[in-house]
Short mmCIF file of C-alpha atoms and ligand atoms in Angstrom, two decimals:
data_model
loop_
_atom_site.label_atom_id
_atom_site.label_comp_id
_atom_site.label_asym_id
_atom_site.label_seq_id
_atom_site.Cartn_x
_atom_site.Cartn_y
_atom_site.Cartn_z
CA MET A 1 7.96 28.97 11.24
CA SER A 2 6.12 30.98 13.86
CA GLU A 3 4.54 28.13 15.88
CA THR A 4 6.57 25.44 17.60
CA HIS A 5 3.75 23.47 19.23
CA TYR A 6 0.99 21.64 17.35
CA ASP A 7 -1.79 19.19 18.11
CA ILE A 8 -0.35 16.76 15.57
CA VAL A 9 3.00 16.62 13.77
CA THR A 10 3.30 14.16 10.88
CA VAL A 11 6.69 12.89 9.75
CA GLY A 12 6.15 12.44 5.99
CA GLY A 13 3.55 13.79 3.59
CA GLY A 14 2.77 10.70 1.53
CA LEU A 15 -0.68 9.13 1.35
CA GLY A 16 -0.69 8.34 5.09
CA GLY A 17 0.61 11.67 6.41
CA SER A 18 -1.35 13.93 4.09
CA SER A 19 -4.71 12.16 4.40
CA LEU A 20 -4.52 12.15 8.20
CA ALA A 21 -3.43 15.82 8.15
CA LYS A 22 -6.40 16.75 5.97
CA ALA A 23 -8.88 14.78 8.09
CA MET A 24 -7.67 16.19 11.44
CA SER A 25 -7.29 19.79 10.19
CA GLU A 26 -10.92 19.65 9.10
CA GLN A 27 -11.77 18.87 12.72
CA GLY A 28 -10.06 22.06 13.87
CA GLN A 29 -6.77 20.48 15.01
CA ARG A 30 -3.49 22.30 14.39
CA VAL A 31 -1.48 19.96 12.19
CA LEU A 32 2.09 20.31 10.88
CA VAL A 33 3.28 18.09 7.99
CA LEU A 34 7.05 17.72 7.52
CA GLU A 35 7.89 16.36 4.05
CA ARG A 36 11.37 15.88 2.65
CA GLU A 37 10.59 16.16 -1.08
CA THR A 38 9.97 19.46 -2.82
CA ASN A 39 8.87 17.59 -5.96
CA PHE A 40 7.40 14.11 -5.96
CA ARG A 41 8.85 11.81 -8.59
CA ASP A 42 8.01 8.29 -9.75
CA ARG A 43 9.40 6.02 -6.99
CA VAL A 44 7.53 2.95 -8.37
CA ARG A 45 4.87 2.62 -5.71
CA GLY A 46 1.25 1.55 -5.41
CA GLU A 47 -1.15 2.93 -8.00
CA PHE A 48 -4.17 0.63 -7.66
CA MET A 49 -6.40 1.06 -4.64
CA THR A 50 -8.70 -1.88 -4.08
CA PRO A 51 -12.43 -1.30 -3.28
CA TRP A 52 -11.99 -1.72 0.49
CA GLY A 53 -9.40 1.07 0.33
CA VAL A 54 -11.69 3.21 -1.80
CA ALA A 55 -14.34 2.91 0.96
CA GLU A 56 -11.77 4.19 3.49
CA ALA A 57 -10.74 6.97 1.08
CA GLN A 58 -14.41 7.97 0.77
CA SER A 59 -14.70 8.14 4.53
CA LEU A 60 -11.65 10.44 4.64
CA GLY A 61 -13.09 12.61 1.84
CA ILE A 62 -10.18 11.96 -0.52
CA TYR A 63 -11.66 9.53 -3.07
CA GLU A 64 -13.20 12.15 -5.36
CA ILE A 65 -10.20 14.45 -4.91
CA ILE A 66 -7.85 11.73 -6.18
CA ARG A 67 -10.14 10.44 -8.92
CA ASP A 68 -11.00 13.86 -10.29
CA ASN A 69 -7.44 15.25 -10.24
CA CYS A 70 -5.12 12.37 -11.02
CA GLY A 71 -6.97 9.05 -11.17
CA ILE A 72 -9.51 6.85 -12.84
CA ASP A 73 -12.16 4.39 -11.64
CA ALA A 74 -11.34 0.75 -12.39
CA PRO A 75 -14.61 -1.16 -11.92
CA VAL A 76 -13.51 -4.37 -13.65
CA SER A 77 -10.88 -6.79 -12.34
CA HIS A 78 -9.30 -9.90 -13.86
CA LEU A 79 -7.75 -12.67 -11.80
CA GLY A 80 -7.88 -15.15 -14.66
CA PHE A 81 -11.44 -16.38 -14.05
CA GLY A 82 -13.14 -13.94 -16.44
CA PRO A 83 -13.97 -10.26 -15.89
CA ARG A 84 -15.46 -9.29 -12.54
CA ASP A 85 -17.60 -6.25 -11.89
CA LEU A 86 -16.32 -4.91 -8.56
CA PRO A 87 -19.21 -2.55 -7.66
CA SER A 88 -21.77 -5.37 -7.86
CA THR A 89 -19.60 -8.05 -6.20
CA THR A 90 -17.87 -6.36 -3.24
CA PRO A 91 -19.48 -5.51 0.12
CA GLN A 92 -18.35 -1.90 -0.43
CA GLN A 93 -20.16 -1.83 -3.84
CA LEU A 94 -17.30 0.27 -5.18
CA PRO A 95 -14.80 0.18 -8.05
CA GLY A 96 -11.05 0.10 -7.60
CA LEU A 97 -9.14 3.34 -8.16
CA GLY A 98 -6.06 3.75 -10.33
CA PHE A 99 -3.91 6.88 -10.02
CA SER A 100 -0.48 8.35 -10.52
CA HIS A 101 1.26 8.05 -7.15
CA PRO A 102 3.39 11.22 -7.34
CA GLU A 103 0.43 13.24 -8.64
CA MET A 104 -1.73 11.86 -5.81
CA GLN A 105 0.89 13.01 -3.28
CA GLU A 106 0.83 16.56 -4.70
CA VAL A 107 -2.96 16.67 -4.79
CA LEU A 108 -3.42 15.39 -1.21
CA LEU A 109 -0.81 17.70 0.27
CA GLU A 110 -2.65 20.61 -1.37
CA ALA A 111 -5.92 19.25 0.08
CA ALA A 112 -4.33 19.08 3.55
CA LYS A 113 -3.16 22.68 3.16
CA SER A 114 -6.62 23.83 2.04
CA ALA A 115 -8.09 22.12 5.11
CA GLY A 116 -5.78 24.24 7.28
CA ALA A 117 -2.69 22.06 7.81
CA GLU A 118 0.72 23.73 7.82
CA VAL A 119 2.86 21.89 5.24
CA HIS A 120 6.65 22.25 5.14
CA ARG A 121 8.46 20.70 2.20
CA GLY A 122 12.16 20.27 1.58
CA VAL A 123 12.67 19.58 5.30
CA THR A 124 14.22 16.36 6.63
CA VAL A 125 13.17 14.98 9.98
CA THR A 126 16.23 13.84 11.94
CA GLY A 127 14.85 12.60 15.25
CA ILE A 128 11.90 12.02 17.57
CA ARG A 129 11.81 12.34 21.34
CA THR A 130 8.91 10.37 22.83
CA GLY A 131 7.02 11.28 26.00
CA PRO A 132 3.96 13.14 27.25
CA THR A 133 4.84 16.02 24.88
CA PRO A 134 6.74 14.35 22.04
CA ALA A 135 9.24 16.41 20.04
CA VAL A 136 10.37 16.20 16.41
CA THR A 137 13.71 17.57 15.20
CA PHE A 138 14.38 18.40 11.57
CA GLN A 139 16.64 20.28 9.19
CA ASP A 140 14.77 23.12 7.55
CA GLU A 141 15.02 24.36 3.96
CA ASN A 142 18.23 26.26 4.86
CA GLY A 143 19.88 23.30 6.57
CA ASP A 144 19.26 24.76 10.06
CA ASP A 145 18.22 22.45 12.91
CA GLN A 146 14.73 23.02 14.26
CA GLU A 147 12.51 21.42 16.88
CA VAL A 148 8.73 21.33 17.24
CA THR A 149 6.53 19.61 19.81
CA GLY A 150 3.14 18.00 19.38
CA ARG A 151 0.40 16.62 21.54
CA PHE A 152 0.72 13.62 19.21
CA VAL A 153 3.26 12.58 16.55
CA VAL A 154 2.35 10.50 13.50
CA ALA A 155 5.27 8.71 11.83
CA ALA A 156 4.23 8.21 8.20
CA ASP A 157 7.67 8.10 6.59
CA GLY A 158 7.24 4.96 4.53
CA ARG A 159 8.65 1.47 4.18
CA THR A 160 12.19 2.35 5.29
CA SER A 161 10.93 4.47 8.20
CA SER A 162 13.65 5.93 10.39
CA ALA A 163 11.02 7.49 12.65
CA ARG A 164 9.98 4.10 14.03
CA LYS A 165 13.59 3.45 15.06
CA TRP A 166 13.98 6.87 16.69
CA ALA A 167 10.76 6.23 18.62
CA GLY A 168 12.09 2.87 19.82
CA PHE A 169 9.77 0.45 18.01
CA GLU A 170 11.00 -3.07 17.25
CA VAL A 171 10.52 -4.10 13.61
CA LYS A 172 9.63 -7.74 12.93
CA GLU A 173 10.49 -9.21 9.57
CA ALA A 174 9.79 -12.29 7.50
CA PRO A 175 11.65 -12.04 4.17
CA GLN A 176 9.91 -13.63 1.16
CA PRO A 177 11.76 -15.27 -1.76
CA PHE A 178 10.45 -12.85 -4.42
CA TYR A 179 11.19 -9.55 -6.10
CA PHE A 180 8.49 -7.14 -7.21
CA ALA A 181 9.31 -4.90 -10.20
CA GLY A 182 7.27 -2.03 -11.62
CA LEU A 183 7.30 0.19 -14.71
CA LEU A 184 5.01 2.91 -16.08
CA LEU A 185 3.98 2.39 -19.70
CA LYS A 186 2.08 4.18 -22.44
CA GLY A 187 0.84 2.68 -25.71
CA VAL A 188 -0.67 -0.34 -23.95
CA ALA A 189 -3.61 -1.80 -25.91
CA ALA A 190 -5.93 -2.39 -22.95
CA PRO A 191 -9.19 -0.90 -21.65
CA GLU A 192 -8.70 2.12 -19.37
CA ASP A 193 -11.03 0.84 -16.66
CA GLU A 194 -9.81 -2.71 -16.02
CA VAL A 195 -7.18 -4.01 -13.62
CA TYR A 196 -5.31 -7.31 -13.95
CA LEU A 197 -3.67 -9.59 -11.39
CA LEU A 198 -2.57 -12.72 -13.21
CA PHE A 199 -0.65 -15.53 -11.52
CA LEU A 200 1.72 -17.88 -13.34
CA PRO A 201 2.14 -20.59 -10.68
CA HIS A 202 4.33 -22.84 -12.86
CA LEU A 203 6.85 -19.97 -13.11
CA GLY A 204 6.46 -18.65 -9.56
CA ALA A 205 5.54 -15.29 -11.08
CA CYS A 206 2.69 -12.87 -11.58
CA THR A 207 1.88 -9.87 -13.77
CA ALA A 208 -0.33 -7.04 -12.58
CA MET A 209 -1.46 -4.01 -14.53
CA THR A 210 -3.57 -1.01 -13.61
CA PRO A 211 -4.68 2.01 -15.64
CA ILE A 212 -3.77 5.31 -13.98
CA GLY A 213 -5.46 7.67 -16.45
CA ARG A 214 -4.41 9.62 -19.56
CA GLY A 215 -3.43 6.43 -21.39
CA ARG A 216 -0.85 5.36 -18.79
CA PHE A 217 -0.62 1.89 -17.27
CA ARG A 218 1.42 0.82 -14.26
CA THR A 219 2.66 -2.71 -14.81
CA TYR A 220 4.22 -4.96 -12.16
CA VAL A 221 6.02 -8.29 -12.39
CA ALA A 222 6.65 -10.46 -9.31
CA TYR A 223 9.31 -13.13 -9.74
CA ALA A 224 11.26 -15.66 -7.70
CA ASP A 225 14.57 -14.46 -6.26
CA ASN A 226 16.41 -17.66 -7.28
CA GLN A 227 16.97 -16.41 -10.84
CA GLY A 228 20.00 -14.34 -9.81
CA MET A 229 18.56 -11.38 -11.70
CA ARG A 230 17.29 -7.93 -10.80
CA LEU A 231 14.74 -6.24 -13.09
CA GLN A 232 16.09 -2.70 -12.71
CA GLY A 233 17.17 0.14 -14.98
CA GLU A 234 16.73 0.95 -18.64
CA GLN A 235 18.81 -2.02 -19.78
CA ASN A 236 16.18 -4.43 -18.38
CA VAL A 237 13.03 -2.84 -19.84
CA LEU A 238 12.78 -5.35 -22.72
CA ARG A 239 13.26 -8.26 -20.32
CA PHE A 240 10.56 -6.80 -18.05
CA LEU A 241 8.13 -6.51 -20.97
CA SER A 242 8.84 -10.02 -22.13
CA ASP A 243 8.23 -11.33 -18.58
CA ALA A 244 5.00 -9.31 -18.33
CA LYS A 245 3.82 -10.83 -21.64
CA ARG A 246 3.92 -14.34 -20.18
CA ALA A 247 0.43 -13.67 -18.80
CA ASP A 248 -1.65 -14.91 -21.77
CA LEU A 249 -4.64 -12.67 -21.15
CA ILE A 250 -2.64 -9.48 -21.71
CA SER A 251 0.31 -10.76 -23.76
CA GLN A 252 -0.81 -8.86 -26.87
CA CYS A 253 -1.26 -5.55 -25.03
CA PHE A 254 2.41 -4.62 -24.92
CA ASN A 255 3.34 -4.77 -28.62
CA LYS A 256 3.48 -0.96 -28.88
CA ALA A 257 4.18 -0.26 -25.22
CA GLU A 258 6.79 2.34 -24.28
CA ALA A 259 8.40 2.94 -20.89
CA ILE A 260 7.69 6.41 -19.46
CA GLY A 261 9.25 6.00 -16.02
CA PRO A 262 12.05 4.20 -14.20
CA LEU A 263 12.14 0.40 -13.88
CA ALA A 264 12.71 -0.52 -10.24
CA SER A 265 12.42 -3.74 -8.25
CA PHE A 266 12.01 -4.40 -4.55
CA ARG A 267 12.81 -7.35 -2.33
CA CYS A 268 9.60 -8.80 -0.95
CA GLY A 269 8.92 -9.47 2.69
CA ASP A 270 6.70 -8.78 5.65
CA PHE A 271 7.96 -5.97 7.87
CA TRP A 272 5.77 -4.89 10.76
CA VAL A 273 5.65 -3.40 14.22
CA GLU A 274 3.39 -5.06 16.77
CA HIS A 275 1.13 -2.47 18.38
CA PRO A 276 2.34 0.60 16.40
CA TYR A 277 1.70 3.20 19.12
CA LYS A 278 3.60 4.20 22.21
CA ASP A 279 4.52 7.30 24.19
CA GLY A 280 2.75 9.81 21.97
CA VAL A 281 3.92 8.37 18.62
CA ALA A 282 1.76 6.33 16.20
CA LEU A 283 3.03 4.61 13.04
CA VAL A 284 0.76 4.95 10.00
CA GLY A 285 0.94 3.26 6.58
CA ASP A 286 4.12 1.52 5.48
CA ALA A 287 5.97 2.71 8.60
CA GLY A 288 3.69 0.42 10.65
CA SER A 289 3.50 -2.59 8.34
CA THR A 290 4.26 -3.71 4.81
CA SER A 291 3.54 -7.11 3.35
CA ASP A 292 4.99 -7.63 -0.13
CA PRO A 293 3.53 -8.92 -2.21
CA ALA A 294 0.11 -8.35 -0.64
CA PHE A 295 -1.21 -7.93 -4.19
CA GLY A 296 -2.40 -4.37 -3.94
CA GLN A 297 -3.37 -3.70 -0.33
CA GLY A 298 -0.67 -1.27 0.86
CA LEU A 299 -2.64 1.82 -0.17
CA ALA A 300 -5.85 0.47 1.38
CA THR A 301 -4.01 -0.34 4.61
CA THR A 302 -2.54 3.17 4.69
CA VAL A 303 -5.89 4.94 4.27
CA ARG A 304 -7.51 2.60 6.78
CA ASP A 305 -4.77 3.50 9.29
CA ALA A 306 -5.46 7.21 8.71
CA ARG A 307 -9.24 6.74 9.05
CA VAL A 308 -9.00 4.56 12.17
CA LEU A 309 -6.52 6.93 13.84
CA ARG A 310 -8.75 9.90 13.03
CA ASP A 311 -11.77 8.14 14.53
CA CYS A 312 -9.87 7.09 17.67
CA LEU A 313 -8.46 10.59 18.24
CA LEU A 314 -11.87 12.19 17.78
CA ALA A 315 -13.59 9.68 20.05
CA ASN A 316 -11.32 10.13 23.06
CA ASP A 317 -9.80 13.25 24.64
CA ASP A 318 -7.17 10.99 26.18
CA TRP A 319 -4.94 10.68 23.10
CA ASP A 320 -2.69 8.14 24.76
CA ALA A 321 -5.70 5.81 25.11
CA ALA A 322 -6.76 6.72 21.55
CA GLY A 323 -3.29 5.74 20.25
CA HIS A 324 -3.54 2.34 21.94
CA ALA A 325 -7.06 1.79 20.52
CA PHE A 326 -5.71 2.58 17.02
CA ALA A 327 -2.80 0.15 17.43
CA THR A 328 -5.09 -2.67 18.59
CA GLU A 329 -7.30 -2.25 15.53
CA HIS A 330 -4.28 -1.98 13.21
CA ASP A 331 -2.83 -5.24 14.59
CA ARG A 332 -6.00 -7.18 13.85
CA ASP A 333 -6.10 -6.01 10.20
CA SER A 334 -2.39 -6.43 9.68
CA GLN A 335 -2.44 -10.04 10.95
CA VAL A 336 -5.26 -10.93 8.54
CA ILE A 337 -3.47 -9.29 5.60
CA ARG A 338 -0.23 -11.15 6.34
CA ARG A 339 -2.03 -14.48 6.81
CA VAL A 340 -4.06 -14.26 3.59
CA SER A 341 -1.11 -12.94 1.55
CA HIS A 342 0.88 -15.93 2.79
CA TRP A 343 -1.86 -18.29 1.54
CA PHE A 344 -1.78 -16.62 -1.90
CA ARG A 345 2.01 -16.96 -2.16
CA ALA A 346 1.89 -20.59 -1.02
CA LEU A 347 -0.67 -21.52 -3.65
CA PHE A 348 0.12 -19.24 -6.57
CA LEU A 349 3.84 -18.39 -6.37
CA GLU A 350 5.89 -20.90 -4.39
CA GLN A 351 7.89 -23.51 -6.28
CA GLY A 352 8.80 -27.11 -5.47
CA VAL A 353 7.25 -30.50 -4.87
CA ASP A 354 5.10 -29.43 -1.91
CA ALA A 355 3.77 -26.38 -3.78
CA ASP A 356 2.98 -28.53 -6.85
CA ALA A 357 1.06 -30.96 -4.63
CA ARG A 358 -0.91 -28.09 -3.09
CA ARG A 359 -1.83 -26.81 -6.56
CA ALA A 360 -2.77 -30.27 -7.86
CA ARG A 361 -5.31 -30.51 -5.05
CA ALA A 362 -6.60 -26.93 -5.01
CA MET A 363 -6.59 -25.65 -8.60
CA PRO A 364 -9.18 -28.04 -10.15
CA LEU A 365 -11.58 -27.15 -7.33
CA ILE A 366 -10.96 -23.41 -7.79
CA ALA A 367 -11.53 -23.79 -11.54
CA GLN A 368 -15.01 -25.21 -10.73
CA ASP A 369 -15.78 -22.63 -8.05
CA GLU A 370 -13.73 -19.42 -7.94
CA THR A 371 -15.42 -18.34 -4.68
CA ARG A 372 -12.92 -20.69 -3.03
CA VAL A 373 -10.36 -17.89 -3.52
CA PRO A 374 -10.56 -15.67 -0.40
CA ASP A 375 -11.68 -12.19 -1.40
CA HIS A 376 -9.74 -10.16 1.18
CA LEU A 377 -7.70 -8.42 -1.54
CA PHE A 378 -10.81 -6.69 -2.85
CA SER A 379 -13.23 -6.89 0.07
CA GLY A 380 -10.84 -6.25 2.97
CA PRO A 381 -9.57 -7.76 6.21
CA ASN A 382 -12.99 -7.74 7.90
CA LEU A 383 -13.83 -10.97 6.06
CA PRO A 384 -13.32 -14.16 8.09
CA ALA A 385 -9.76 -15.52 7.76
CA ASP A 386 -9.85 -18.57 9.99
CA ASP A 387 -8.62 -22.06 9.23
CA SER A 388 -11.89 -23.11 7.54
CA VAL A 389 -11.32 -20.34 4.94
CA ARG A 390 -7.75 -21.58 4.40
CA ARG A 391 -8.85 -25.21 4.06
CA ARG A 392 -11.49 -24.29 1.50
CA PHE A 393 -8.90 -22.31 -0.54
CA PHE A 394 -6.40 -25.19 -0.41
CA GLY A 395 -9.10 -27.83 -1.11
CA GLU A 396 -8.44 -29.53 2.22
CA GLU A 397 -11.97 -29.74 3.67
C1 FAD B 401 6.71 -1.84 -6.16
C2 FAD B 401 5.55 -1.51 -5.29
C3 FAD B 401 4.26 -1.68 -5.78
C4 FAD B 401 3.16 -1.41 -4.98
N1 FAD B 401 1.92 -1.58 -5.53
C5 FAD B 401 0.84 -1.34 -4.78
C6 FAD B 401 -0.47 -1.42 -5.35
O1 FAD B 401 -0.66 -1.66 -6.54
N2 FAD B 401 -1.52 -1.18 -4.54
C7 FAD B 401 -1.37 -0.87 -3.23
O2 FAD B 401 -2.37 -0.72 -2.53
N3 FAD B 401 -0.14 -0.69 -2.68
C8 FAD B 401 0.97 -0.91 -3.42
N4 FAD B 401 2.21 -0.69 -2.88
C9 FAD B 401 2.33 -0.14 -1.51
C10 FAD B 401 2.01 1.39 -1.43
O3 FAD B 401 2.78 2.08 -2.38
C11 FAD B 401 2.32 1.87 -0.02
O4 FAD B 401 1.63 1.06 0.91
C12 FAD B 401 1.93 3.34 0.22
O5 FAD B 401 2.53 4.18 -0.74
C13 FAD B 401 2.35 3.77 1.62
O6 FAD B 401 2.13 5.14 1.82
P1 FAD B 401 2.85 5.91 3.04
O7 FAD B 401 2.25 7.26 3.09
O8 FAD B 401 2.81 5.07 4.26
O9 FAD B 401 4.40 5.96 2.63
P2 FAD B 401 5.15 6.73 1.45
O10 FAD B 401 4.31 6.81 0.23
O11 FAD B 401 6.48 6.08 1.30
O12 FAD B 401 5.34 8.21 1.99
C14 FAD B 401 6.31 8.53 2.93
C15 FAD B 401 6.67 10.01 2.80
O13 FAD B 401 7.54 10.36 3.84
C16 FAD B 401 8.58 11.18 3.34
N5 FAD B 401 9.73 11.03 4.24
C17 FAD B 401 10.45 9.89 4.46
N6 FAD B 401 11.41 10.13 5.36
C18 FAD B 401 11.32 11.43 5.71
C19 FAD B 401 12.06 12.27 6.61
N7 FAD B 401 13.09 11.81 7.32
N8 FAD B 401 11.68 13.56 6.73
C20 FAD B 401 10.63 14.06 6.02
N9 FAD B 401 9.91 13.29 5.15
C21 FAD B 401 10.24 12.00 5.00
C22 FAD B 401 8.81 10.66 1.93
O14 FAD B 401 9.43 11.63 1.11
C23 FAD B 401 7.39 10.32 1.49
O15 FAD B 401 6.75 11.39 0.84
C24 FAD B 401 3.34 -0.96 -3.66
C25 FAD B 401 4.63 -0.77 -3.15
C26 FAD B 401 5.73 -1.04 -3.95
C27 FAD B 401 7.11 -0.82 -3.41
#
């Protein structure tokens, strides 16, 4: 590597790191991306981007790149109230986007490279030194220790981010009593442009399914953690399919379904950093906040982070001030996403006498008027999320 100083160094080349690298390289900034993997594999991650995320992806110039290379538009959604046409019913007037996550990572890293970013793969970042000129240390492809400096460092190393610890951020957490499992399938008898998010409140579970193109469907099952069971590995594929089939609307789809990827499950919880910027280091995407299950908003949050950070850095030559402006905006969105996701879990997933009472009050009203369900999942965190919205959802006005 000839250069050792860059405008921006990103730790990680996932959706967050690569889309920011592409956007800032296009503006003439010298960007270095440090990515550990030489080949992206199926890690069981997000593959449905909701319309408010698609709007952010459009603004970053990555929507068509993803759709045309490894994705598919999903204009119709099902939450159990009949099909919904997303382009005519969301403020963004856009469809959702399904895609293969590992293919998306390859495509966006190539796009970042074409825009002028320097991309190093097979390198593992091992530390960050914060300060006016932050430094990043890493092991290169040969196992040798290297150091680069940046005017600004972006930590985009995912949900188990080490970078946020090295940079001294405190991680807040609120564990949730659920697991979220995912599996890639082929042979599913379902339309290739429809996405499903179907709650089974009496079981404390939900099934979600999104097409990702070329006849493949990512299917997820969320389930309560009190069953003493982990949906993981080949031996649990049949159990996963039988749990997915409990959602009546799609129960017949899986009769000829075949697993074409690993089955993995994740413990749910909210993990976040308040004000994810300090001393030259910003946290983007899952490194800054995850809320599971947030029912398909992690990708949207990640691309919004990249878009907001780009806009803040371009608007202000003082990048320390720009970092703080980004963090303030991130906090507002992240609080709304956590609050609304909590409402969804309380009404649609939680078990027990109190949860049953909540449902007895709310569900008949929702059945009469589905607009009582807050639309933040599809329309984004700019919608109002105050107590009057909560009371209307819970039928407490
Ligand atoms: C089961 C599951 C289902 C989900 N479903 C959805 C969904 O349907 N819709 C949705 O919107 N969101 C979903 N999400 C969330 C979504 O996948 C994430 O929000 C999104 O992938 C975050 O992108 P990122 O770039 O921040 O992190 P990542 O995609 O994790 O990328 C981080 C990158 O950093 C690299 N890296 C890590 N450490 C280092 C290091 N030390 N050195 C160098 N490189 C490093 C990694 O190799 C990786 O490429 C889901 C998540 C899970 C777990």
